[in-house]
Tab-separated table of C-alpha atoms in Angstrom:
chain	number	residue	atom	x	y	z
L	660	UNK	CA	76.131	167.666	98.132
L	661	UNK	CA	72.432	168.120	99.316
L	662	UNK	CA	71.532	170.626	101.961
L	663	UNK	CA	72.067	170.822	105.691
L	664	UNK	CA	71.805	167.611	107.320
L	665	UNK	CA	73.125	167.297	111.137
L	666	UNK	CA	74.452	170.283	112.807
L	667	UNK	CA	75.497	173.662	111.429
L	668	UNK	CA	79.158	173.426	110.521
L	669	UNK	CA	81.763	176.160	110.976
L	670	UNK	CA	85.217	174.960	110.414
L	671	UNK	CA	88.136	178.127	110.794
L	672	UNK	CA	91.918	177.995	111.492
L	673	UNK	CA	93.749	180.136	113.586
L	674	UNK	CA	96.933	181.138	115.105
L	675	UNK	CA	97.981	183.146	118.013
L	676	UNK	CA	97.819	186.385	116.188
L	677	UNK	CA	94.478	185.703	115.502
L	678	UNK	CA	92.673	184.600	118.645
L	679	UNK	CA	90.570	188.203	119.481
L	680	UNK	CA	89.461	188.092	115.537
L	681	UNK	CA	88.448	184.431	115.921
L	682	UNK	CA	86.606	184.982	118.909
L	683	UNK	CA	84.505	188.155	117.595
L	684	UNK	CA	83.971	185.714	114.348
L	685	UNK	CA	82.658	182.960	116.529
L	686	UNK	CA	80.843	184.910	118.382
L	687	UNK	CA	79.050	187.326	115.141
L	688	UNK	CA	78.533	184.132	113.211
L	689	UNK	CA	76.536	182.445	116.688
L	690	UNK	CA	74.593	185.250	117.449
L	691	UNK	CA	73.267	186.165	114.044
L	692	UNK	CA	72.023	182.361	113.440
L	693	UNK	CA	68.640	181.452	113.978
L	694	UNK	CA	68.274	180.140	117.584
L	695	UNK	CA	66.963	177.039	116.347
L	696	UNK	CA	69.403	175.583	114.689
L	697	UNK	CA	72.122	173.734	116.223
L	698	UNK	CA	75.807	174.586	115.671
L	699	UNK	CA	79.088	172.963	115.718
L	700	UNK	CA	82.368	175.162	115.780
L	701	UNK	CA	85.519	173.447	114.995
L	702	UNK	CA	89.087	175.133	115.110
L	703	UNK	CA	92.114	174.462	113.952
L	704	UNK	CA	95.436	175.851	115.397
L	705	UNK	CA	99.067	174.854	116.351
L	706	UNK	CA	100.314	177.373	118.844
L	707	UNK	CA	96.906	178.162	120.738
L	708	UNK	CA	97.249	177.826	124.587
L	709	UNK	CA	94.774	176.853	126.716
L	710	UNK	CA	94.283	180.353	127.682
L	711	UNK	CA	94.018	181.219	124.731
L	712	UNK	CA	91.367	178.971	124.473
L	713	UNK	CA	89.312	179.761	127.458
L	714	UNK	CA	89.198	183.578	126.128
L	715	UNK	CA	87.458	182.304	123.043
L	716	UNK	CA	84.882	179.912	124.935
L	717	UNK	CA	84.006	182.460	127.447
L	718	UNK	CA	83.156	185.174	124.704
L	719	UNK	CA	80.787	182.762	123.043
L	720	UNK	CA	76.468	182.584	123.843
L	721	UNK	CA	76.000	180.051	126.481
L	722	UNK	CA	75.699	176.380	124.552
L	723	UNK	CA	78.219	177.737	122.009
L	724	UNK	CA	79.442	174.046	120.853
L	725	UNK	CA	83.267	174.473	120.292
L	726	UNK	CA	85.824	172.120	119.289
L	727	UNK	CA	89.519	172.357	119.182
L	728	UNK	CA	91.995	170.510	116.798
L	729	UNK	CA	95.504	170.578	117.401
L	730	UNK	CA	97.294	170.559	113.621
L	731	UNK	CA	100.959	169.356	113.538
L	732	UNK	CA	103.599	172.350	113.636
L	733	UNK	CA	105.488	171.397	110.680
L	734	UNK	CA	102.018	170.107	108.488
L	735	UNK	CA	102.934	173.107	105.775
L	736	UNK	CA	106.841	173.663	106.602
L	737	UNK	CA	107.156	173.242	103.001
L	738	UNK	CA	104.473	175.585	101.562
L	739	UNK	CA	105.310	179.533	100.866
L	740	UNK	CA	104.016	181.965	103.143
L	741	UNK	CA	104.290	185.950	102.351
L	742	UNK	CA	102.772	188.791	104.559
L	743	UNK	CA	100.424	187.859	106.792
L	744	UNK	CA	99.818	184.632	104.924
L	745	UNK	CA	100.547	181.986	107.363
L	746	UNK	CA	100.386	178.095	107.764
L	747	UNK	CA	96.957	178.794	109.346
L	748	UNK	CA	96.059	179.429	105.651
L	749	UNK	CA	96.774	176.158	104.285
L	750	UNK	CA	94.336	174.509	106.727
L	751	UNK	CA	91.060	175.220	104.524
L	752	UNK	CA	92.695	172.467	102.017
L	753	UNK	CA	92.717	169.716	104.312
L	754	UNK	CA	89.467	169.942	106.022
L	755	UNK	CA	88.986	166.238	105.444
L	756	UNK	CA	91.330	165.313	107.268
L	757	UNK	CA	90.756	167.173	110.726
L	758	UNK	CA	86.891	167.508	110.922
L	759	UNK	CA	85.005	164.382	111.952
L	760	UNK	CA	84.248	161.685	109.522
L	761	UNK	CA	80.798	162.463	110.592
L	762	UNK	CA	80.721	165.671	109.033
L	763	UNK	CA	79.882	165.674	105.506
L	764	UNK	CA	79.396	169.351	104.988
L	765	UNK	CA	80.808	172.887	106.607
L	766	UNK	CA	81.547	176.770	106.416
L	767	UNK	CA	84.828	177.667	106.357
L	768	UNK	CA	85.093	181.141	107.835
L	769	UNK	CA	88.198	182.988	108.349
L	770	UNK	CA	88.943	184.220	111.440
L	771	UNK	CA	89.227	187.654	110.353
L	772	UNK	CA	85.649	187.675	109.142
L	773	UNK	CA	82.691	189.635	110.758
L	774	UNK	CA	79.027	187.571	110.067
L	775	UNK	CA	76.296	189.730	110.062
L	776	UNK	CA	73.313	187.411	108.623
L	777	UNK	CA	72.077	183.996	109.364
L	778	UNK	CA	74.322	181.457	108.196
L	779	UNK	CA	71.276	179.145	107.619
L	780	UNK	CA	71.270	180.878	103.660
L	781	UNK	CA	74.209	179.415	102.949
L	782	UNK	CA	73.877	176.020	104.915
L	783	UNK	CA	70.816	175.509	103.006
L	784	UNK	CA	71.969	176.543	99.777
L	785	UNK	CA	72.146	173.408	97.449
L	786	UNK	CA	75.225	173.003	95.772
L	787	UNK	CA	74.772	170.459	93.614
L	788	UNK	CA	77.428	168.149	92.126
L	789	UNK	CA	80.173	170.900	93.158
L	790	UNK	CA	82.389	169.990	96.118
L	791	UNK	CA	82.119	174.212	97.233
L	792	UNK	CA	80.635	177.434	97.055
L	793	UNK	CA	82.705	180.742	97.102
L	794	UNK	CA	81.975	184.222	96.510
L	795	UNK	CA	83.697	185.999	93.672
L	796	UNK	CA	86.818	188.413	94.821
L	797	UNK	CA	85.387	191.938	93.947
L	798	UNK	CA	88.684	193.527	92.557
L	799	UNK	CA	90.239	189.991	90.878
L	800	UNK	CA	87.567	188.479	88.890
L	801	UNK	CA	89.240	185.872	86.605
L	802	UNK	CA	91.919	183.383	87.367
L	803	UNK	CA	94.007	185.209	84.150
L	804	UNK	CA	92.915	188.850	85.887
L	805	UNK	CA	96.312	190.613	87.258
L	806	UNK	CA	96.762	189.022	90.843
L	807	UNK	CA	94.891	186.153	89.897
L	808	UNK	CA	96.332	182.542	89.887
L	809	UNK	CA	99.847	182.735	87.686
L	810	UNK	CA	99.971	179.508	85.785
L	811	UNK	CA	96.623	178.807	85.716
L	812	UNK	CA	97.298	177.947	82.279
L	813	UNK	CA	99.722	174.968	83.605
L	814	UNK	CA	97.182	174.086	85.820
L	815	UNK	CA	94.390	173.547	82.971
L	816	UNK	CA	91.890	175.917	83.562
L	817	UNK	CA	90.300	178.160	81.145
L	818	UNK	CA	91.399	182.295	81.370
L	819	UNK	CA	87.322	183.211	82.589
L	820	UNK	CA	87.535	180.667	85.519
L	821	UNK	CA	86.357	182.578	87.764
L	822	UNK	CA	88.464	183.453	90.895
L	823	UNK	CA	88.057	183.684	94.596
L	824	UNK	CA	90.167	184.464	97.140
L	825	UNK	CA	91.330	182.039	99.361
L	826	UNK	CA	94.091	183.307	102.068
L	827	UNK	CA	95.954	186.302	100.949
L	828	UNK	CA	93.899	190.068	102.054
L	829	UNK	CA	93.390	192.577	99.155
L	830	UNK	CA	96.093	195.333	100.395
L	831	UNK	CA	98.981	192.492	100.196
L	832	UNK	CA	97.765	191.647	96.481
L	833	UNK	CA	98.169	195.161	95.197
């Protein structure tokens, strides 16, 4: 995929639990991006009320551009969840089917993230022929690494693939 074309894209999923974190992520992730560039902000969420909502918007820069999608309640009945790992998780895997068929490219960021640079490094970056970008996990390095993917031999891929995390936080995995 080329760089940036259209809007900024953040894409992020959250439940209940994790409307203040979204809001400071939104918010952090607004602020520190150049002024010039446009951005969209879409959600994802189940159980969000509309107060809920409204606490988000209203902690957002004026012309914050935020978008709500309403997920089906039972979309990931069947998937496991552990911890804190919630349904919310599974949402990153199925970004084509909730953002706009206009968008072609976005950040996921999760909502327990703080951004304290201008996204515009990574919306810029050129990726490509790869469908992502992901930074390494600091403590699990390889798919074969303890805590890493088990299976991963089952699922084809070489023991130095390397590994990222995608849901689960770092005190859960130890």
């Amino acid at each position: 995929m080329s760089p940036k074309t259209g809007p900024l894209v953040i894409a992020a999923a959250a439940d209940r639990e994790y409307v203040l974190p979204l809001a400071v992520m939104l918010r952090s992730a607004l602020v520190n991006t150049a002024a010039s560039e446009t951005v969209e902000a879409y959600v994802v969420g189940n159980d969000l009320t509309d107060d809920d909502r409204e606490k988000v918007a209203a902690s957002l820069p004026p012309g914050a551009r935020l978008h709500w999608i309403v997920s089906a309640a039972e979309e990931f009945d069947a998937l496991p969840t552990w911890g804190r790992m919630s349904h919310t998780t599974y949402h990153k895997l199925t970004l084509r089917d909730w953002l706009p068929a206009s968008v072609k490219r976005a950040i996921w960021l999760d909502a327990d993230m703080v951004v304290l640079g201008d996204l515009n490094q990574i919306w810029h970056l050129d990726l490509g022929e790869n469908i992502l970008a992901a930074c390494p996990d600091p403590l699990i390095r390889f798919v074969s690494s303890r805590l890493g993917v088990t299976g991963f031999r089952e699922l084809g891929l070489p023991a130095e693939a390397p590994y990222f995390n995608a849901g689960t936080r770092s005190e859960e995995r130890r």
